[in-house]
GROMACS .gro file of N, CA and C in nm:
model
  255
    1MET      N    1   0.387  -0.315  -0.014
    1MET     CA    2   0.391  -0.142  -0.038
    1MET      C    3   0.309  -0.046   0.038
    2ASP      N    4   0.441   0.006   0.049
    2ASP     CA    5   0.454   0.119   0.203
    2ASP      C    6   0.285   0.230   0.190
    3GLU      N    7   0.269   0.224   0.244
    3GLU     CA    8   0.101   0.312   0.260
    3GLU      C    9   0.052   0.463   0.255
    4GLN      N   10   0.286   0.500   0.291
    4GLN     CA   11   0.223   0.583   0.313
    4GLN      C   12   0.265   0.656   0.192
    5LEU      N   13   0.289   0.591   0.164
    5LEU     CA   14   0.364   0.702  -0.051
    5LEU      C   15   0.192   0.603  -0.078
    6LEU      N   16   0.144   0.588  -0.060
    6LEU     CA   17  -0.012   0.635  -0.118
    6LEU      C   18  -0.090   0.677  -0.107
    7GLY      N   19  -0.063   0.811  -0.314
    7GLY     CA   20  -0.133   0.919  -0.296
    7GLY      C   21  -0.298   0.873  -0.252
    8LYS      N   22  -0.411   1.027  -0.238
    8LYS     CA   23  -0.489   1.041  -0.161
    8LYS      C   24  -0.518   1.018  -0.382
    9CYS      N   25  -0.520   1.030  -0.424
    9CYS     CA   26  -0.616   1.014  -0.528
    9CYS      C   27  -0.658   0.861  -0.570
   10GLY      N   28  -0.505   0.792  -0.508
   10GLY     CA   29  -0.464   0.661  -0.518
   10GLY      C   30  -0.379   0.651  -0.600
   11TYR      N   31  -0.287   0.789  -0.668
   11TYR     CA   32  -0.164   0.730  -0.779
   11TYR      C   33  -0.067   0.663  -0.591
   12TYR      N   34   0.037   0.614  -0.647
   12TYR     CA   35   0.120   0.574  -0.545
   12TYR      C   36   0.251   0.562  -0.592
   13CYS      N   37   0.301   0.699  -0.483
   13CYS     CA   38   0.341   0.803  -0.496
   13CYS      C   39   0.500   0.769  -0.499
   14GLY      N   40   0.529   0.586  -0.487
   14GLY     CA   41   0.645   0.545  -0.458
   14GLY      C   42   0.693   0.496  -0.606
   15SER      N   43   0.601   0.556  -0.709
   15SER     CA   44   0.618   0.421  -0.820
   15SER      C   45   0.652   0.626  -0.870
   16CYS      N   46   0.647   0.768  -0.853
   16CYS     CA   47   0.726   0.927  -0.900
   16CYS      C   48   0.832   0.883  -0.930
   17PRO      N   49   0.865   0.901  -1.040
   17PRO     CA   50   1.042   0.966  -1.074
   17PRO      C   51   1.081   1.097  -0.948
   18THR      N   52   0.975   1.131  -0.962
   18THR     CA   53   1.035   1.281  -0.851
   18THR      C   54   1.043   1.284  -0.756
   19LEU      N   55   0.984   1.131  -0.660
   19LEU     CA   56   0.945   1.074  -0.512
   19LEU      C   57   1.100   1.038  -0.534
   20ILE      N   58   1.133   0.864  -0.677
   20ILE     CA   59   1.259   0.867  -0.580
   20ILE      C   60   1.361   0.983  -0.662
   21GLN      N   61   1.333   1.070  -0.689
   21GLN     CA   62   1.500   1.136  -0.788
   21GLN      C   63   1.534   1.205  -0.620
   22GLY      N   64   1.385   1.220  -0.483
   22GLY     CA   65   1.430   1.322  -0.383
   22GLY      C   66   1.332   1.453  -0.392
   23ILE      N   67   1.300   1.432  -0.530
   23ILE     CA   68   1.263   1.587  -0.477
   23ILE      C   69   1.148   1.612  -0.468
   24CYS      N   70   1.046   1.534  -0.495
   24CYS     CA   71   0.891   1.579  -0.398
   24CYS      C   72   0.835   1.369  -0.270
   25PRO      N   73   0.833   1.457  -0.178
   25PRO     CA   74   0.820   1.376  -0.007
   25PRO      C   75   0.690   1.278  -0.043
   26GLY      N   76   0.603   1.293  -0.120
   26GLY     CA   77   0.478   1.215  -0.174
   26GLY      C   78   0.384   1.332  -0.078
   27CYS      N   79   0.274   1.317  -0.136
   27CYS     CA   80   0.136   1.368  -0.110
   27CYS      C   81   0.097   1.396   0.001
   28LEU      N   82   0.119   1.305   0.124
   28LEU     CA   83   0.130   1.356   0.260
   28LEU      C   84   0.166   1.455   0.378
   29LYS      N   85   0.279   1.483   0.326
   29LYS     CA   86   0.443   1.557   0.294
   29LYS      C   87   0.467   1.691   0.177
   30ALA      N   88   0.402   1.631   0.042
   30ALA     CA   89   0.408   1.787   0.018
   30ALA      C   90   0.367   1.880   0.032
   31HIS      N   91   0.168   1.843   0.003
   31HIS     CA   92   0.080   1.898   0.062
   31HIS      C   93   0.016   1.928   0.219
   32GLN      N   94  -0.094   2.034   0.192
   32GLN     CA   95  -0.096   2.109   0.329
   32GLN      C   96  -0.299   2.144   0.271
   33THR      N   97  -0.338   2.151   0.332
   33THR     CA   98  -0.493   2.116   0.331
   33THR      C   99  -0.579   2.288   0.301
   34GLY      N  100  -0.634   2.213   0.199
   34GLY     CA  101  -0.631   2.371   0.043
   34GLY      C  102  -0.550   2.335  -0.088
   35ASP      N  103  -0.435   2.268   0.018
   35ASP     CA  104  -0.378   2.288  -0.206
   35ASP      C  105  -0.434   2.178  -0.236
   36CYS      N  106  -0.469   2.079  -0.195
   36CYS     CA  107  -0.556   1.987  -0.330
   36CYS      C  108  -0.720   1.952  -0.267
   37PHE      N  109  -0.811   1.922  -0.358
   37PHE     CA  110  -0.911   1.911  -0.338
   37PHE      C  111  -0.936   1.734  -0.308
   38THR      N  112  -0.888   1.687  -0.373
   38THR     CA  113  -0.901   1.495  -0.242
   38THR      C  114  -0.855   1.488  -0.211
   39ARG      N  115  -0.699   1.548  -0.168
   39ARG     CA  116  -0.660   1.484  -0.047
   39ARG      C  117  -0.776   1.522   0.078
   40ASP      N  118  -0.806   1.663   0.067
   40ASP     CA  119  -0.817   1.723   0.161
   40ASP      C  120  -1.027   1.628   0.195
   41CYS      N  121  -1.018   1.599   0.131
   41CYS     CA  122  -1.158   1.525   0.073
   41CYS      C  123  -1.163   1.359   0.155
   42VAL      N  124  -1.034   1.305   0.126
   42VAL     CA  125  -1.054   1.195   0.150
   42VAL      C  126  -0.987   1.140   0.280
   43LEU      N  127  -0.849   1.314   0.323
   43LEU     CA  128  -0.810   1.276   0.425
   43LEU      C  129  -0.975   1.335   0.561
   44ARG      N  130  -1.082   1.428   0.520
   44ARG     CA  131  -1.143   1.478   0.606
   44ARG      C  132  -1.303   1.360   0.612
   45GLN      N  133  -1.247   1.192   0.575
   45GLN     CA  134  -1.389   1.125   0.558
   45GLN      C  135  -1.300   0.974   0.640
   46GLY      N  136  -1.126   1.036   0.612
   46GLY     CA  137  -1.066   0.915   0.734
   46GLY      C  138  -1.097   0.846   0.694
   47LEU      N  139  -1.014   0.836   0.560
   47LEU     CA  140  -1.037   0.663   0.460
   47LEU      C  141  -0.879   0.667   0.392
   48THR      N  142  -0.746   0.622   0.358
   48THR     CA  143  -0.721   0.607   0.255
   48THR      C  144  -0.668   0.664   0.216
   49ALA      N  145  -0.736   0.659   0.053
   49ALA     CA  146  -0.753   0.690  -0.097
   49ALA      C  147  -0.916   0.729  -0.162
   50CYS      N  148  -0.942   0.791  -0.189
   50CYS     CA  149  -1.068   0.802  -0.331
   50CYS      C  150  -1.120   0.674  -0.322
   51GLY      N  151  -1.018   0.560  -0.406
   51GLY     CA  152  -1.145   0.484  -0.468
   51GLY      C  153  -1.169   0.454  -0.329
   52GLU      N  154  -1.126   0.430  -0.164
   52GLU     CA  155  -1.254   0.388  -0.102
   52GLU      C  156  -1.440   0.414  -0.077
   53CYS      N  157  -1.408   0.539  -0.166
   53CYS     CA  158  -1.540   0.615  -0.063
   53CYS      C  159  -1.679   0.556  -0.207
   54ARG      N  160  -1.761   0.558  -0.035
   54ARG     CA  161  -1.876   0.526  -0.157
   54ARG      C  162  -1.900   0.503  -0.267
   55ILE      N  163  -1.874   0.634  -0.320
   55ILE     CA  164  -1.961   0.680  -0.418
   55ILE      C  165  -1.817   0.723  -0.547
   56PHE      N  166  -1.713   0.733  -0.524
   56PHE     CA  167  -1.594   0.689  -0.549
   56PHE      C  168  -1.654   0.634  -0.730
   57PRO      N  169  -1.627   0.689  -0.826
   57PRO     CA  170  -1.569   0.801  -0.834
   57PRO      C  171  -1.716   0.927  -0.851
   58CYS      N  172  -1.689   0.980  -0.761
   58CYS     CA  173  -1.763   1.119  -0.758
   58CYS      C  174  -1.781   1.193  -0.868
   59GLU      N  175  -1.889   1.262  -0.948
   59GLU     CA  176  -1.879   1.391  -0.958
   59GLU      C  177  -1.757   1.479  -0.918
   60THR      N  178  -1.703   1.538  -0.881
   60THR     CA  179  -1.587   1.678  -0.847
   60THR      C  180  -1.478   1.570  -0.854
   61ILE      N  181  -1.449   1.465  -0.916
   61ILE     CA  182  -1.308   1.407  -1.028
   61ILE      C  183  -1.312   1.358  -1.145
   62MET      N  184  -1.461   1.382  -1.154
   62MET     CA  185  -1.438   1.326  -1.238
   62MET      C  186  -1.484   1.466  -1.372
   63THR      N  187  -1.571   1.573  -1.336
   63THR     CA  188  -1.570   1.700  -1.342
   63THR      C  189  -1.426   1.860  -1.395
   64ARG      N  190  -1.376   1.775  -1.192
   64ARG     CA  191  -1.293   1.911  -1.170
   64ARG      C  192  -1.177   1.904  -1.234
   65PRO      N  193  -1.102   1.983  -1.287
   65PRO     CA  194  -0.928   1.978  -1.367
   65PRO      C  195  -0.867   1.970  -1.277
   66ARG      N  196  -0.788   1.888  -1.300
   66ARG     CA  197  -0.644   1.889  -1.178
   66ARG      C  198  -0.649   1.815  -1.083
   67CYS      N  199  -0.769   1.693  -1.028
   67CYS     CA  200  -0.854   1.670  -0.931
   67CYS      C  201  -0.785   1.481  -0.856
   68THR      N  202  -0.800   1.506  -1.007
   68THR     CA  203  -0.681   1.369  -0.985
   68THR      C  204  -0.597   1.381  -1.068
   69VAL      N  205  -0.475   1.277  -1.097
   69VAL     CA  206  -0.422   1.171  -1.250
   69VAL      C  207  -0.451   1.020  -1.226
   70LEU      N  208  -0.608   1.039  -1.176
   70LEU     CA  209  -0.688   0.870  -1.280
   70LEU      C  210  -0.759   0.920  -1.410
   71ASN      N  211  -0.668   0.814  -1.489
   71ASN     CA  212  -0.819   0.883  -1.636
   71ASN      C  213  -0.879   0.904  -1.601
   72LYS      N  214  -0.904   0.974  -1.638
   72LYS     CA  215  -1.047   1.002  -1.731
   72LYS      C  216  -1.156   0.959  -1.788
   73ASP      N  217  -1.084   0.874  -1.889
   73ASP     CA  218  -1.226   0.797  -1.986
   73ASP      C  219  -1.256   0.601  -1.834
   74TRP      N  220  -1.069   0.592  -1.789
   74TRP     CA  221  -1.104   0.506  -1.751
   74TRP      C  222  -1.221   0.542  -1.546
   75LEU      N  223  -1.109   0.631  -1.518
   75LEU     CA  224  -1.302   0.684  -1.415
   75LEU      C  225  -1.490   0.656  -1.475
   76LYS      N  226  -1.444   0.748  -1.650
   76LYS     CA  227  -1.644   0.678  -1.651
   76LYS      C  228  -1.660   0.540  -1.648
   77TRP      N  229  -1.532   0.432  -1.712
   77TRP     CA  230  -1.574   0.351  -1.740
   77TRP      C  231  -1.624   0.241  -1.566
   78LYS      N  232  -1.566   0.299  -1.469
   78LYS     CA  233  -1.575   0.267  -1.362
   78LYS      C  234  -1.729   0.261  -1.292
   79LYS      N  235  -1.702   0.485  -1.363
   79LYS     CA  236  -1.892   0.427  -1.294
   79LYS      C  237  -1.999   0.357  -1.377
   80ARG      N  238  -1.964   0.339  -1.420
   80ARG     CA  239  -2.106   0.245  -1.507
   80ARG      C  240  -2.040   0.131  -1.459
   81THR      N  241  -1.942   0.092  -1.461
   81THR     CA  242  -1.906  -0.070  -1.338
   81THR      C  243  -1.938  -0.113  -1.231
   82MET      N  244  -1.948   0.023  -1.157
   82MET     CA  245  -1.918   0.029  -1.014
   82MET      C  246  -2.090   0.004  -0.950
   83PRO      N  247  -2.150  -0.147  -0.898
   83PRO     CA  248  -2.270  -0.109  -0.862
   83PRO      C  249  -2.281  -0.041  -0.741
   84ILE      N  250  -2.415   0.026  -0.706
   84ILE     CA  251  -2.427   0.090  -0.654
   84ILE      C  252  -2.475   0.045  -0.566
   85LYS      N  253  -2.431   0.162  -0.409
   85LYS     CA  254  -2.427   0.119  -0.266
   85LYS      C  255  -2.546   0.197  -0.177
   0.00000   0.00000   0.00000
């Protein structure tokens, strides 16, 4: 897997039809600070992706619209099953 194609939200941009078609360059190149909450948060914390965060999934990605492409039902399940750190 090419880490440069891993979206900060955890979606693998390398499997995205718009990237494959050459329409989108991927998360890191397509966005600037202020475009995407999740991207900004991950970069600010020095992580590779949101799922590495010690409080994943946080309340913000659980409740904020268009904050992640991850399925909200999966995030709710993940929150219930994650050990407390």
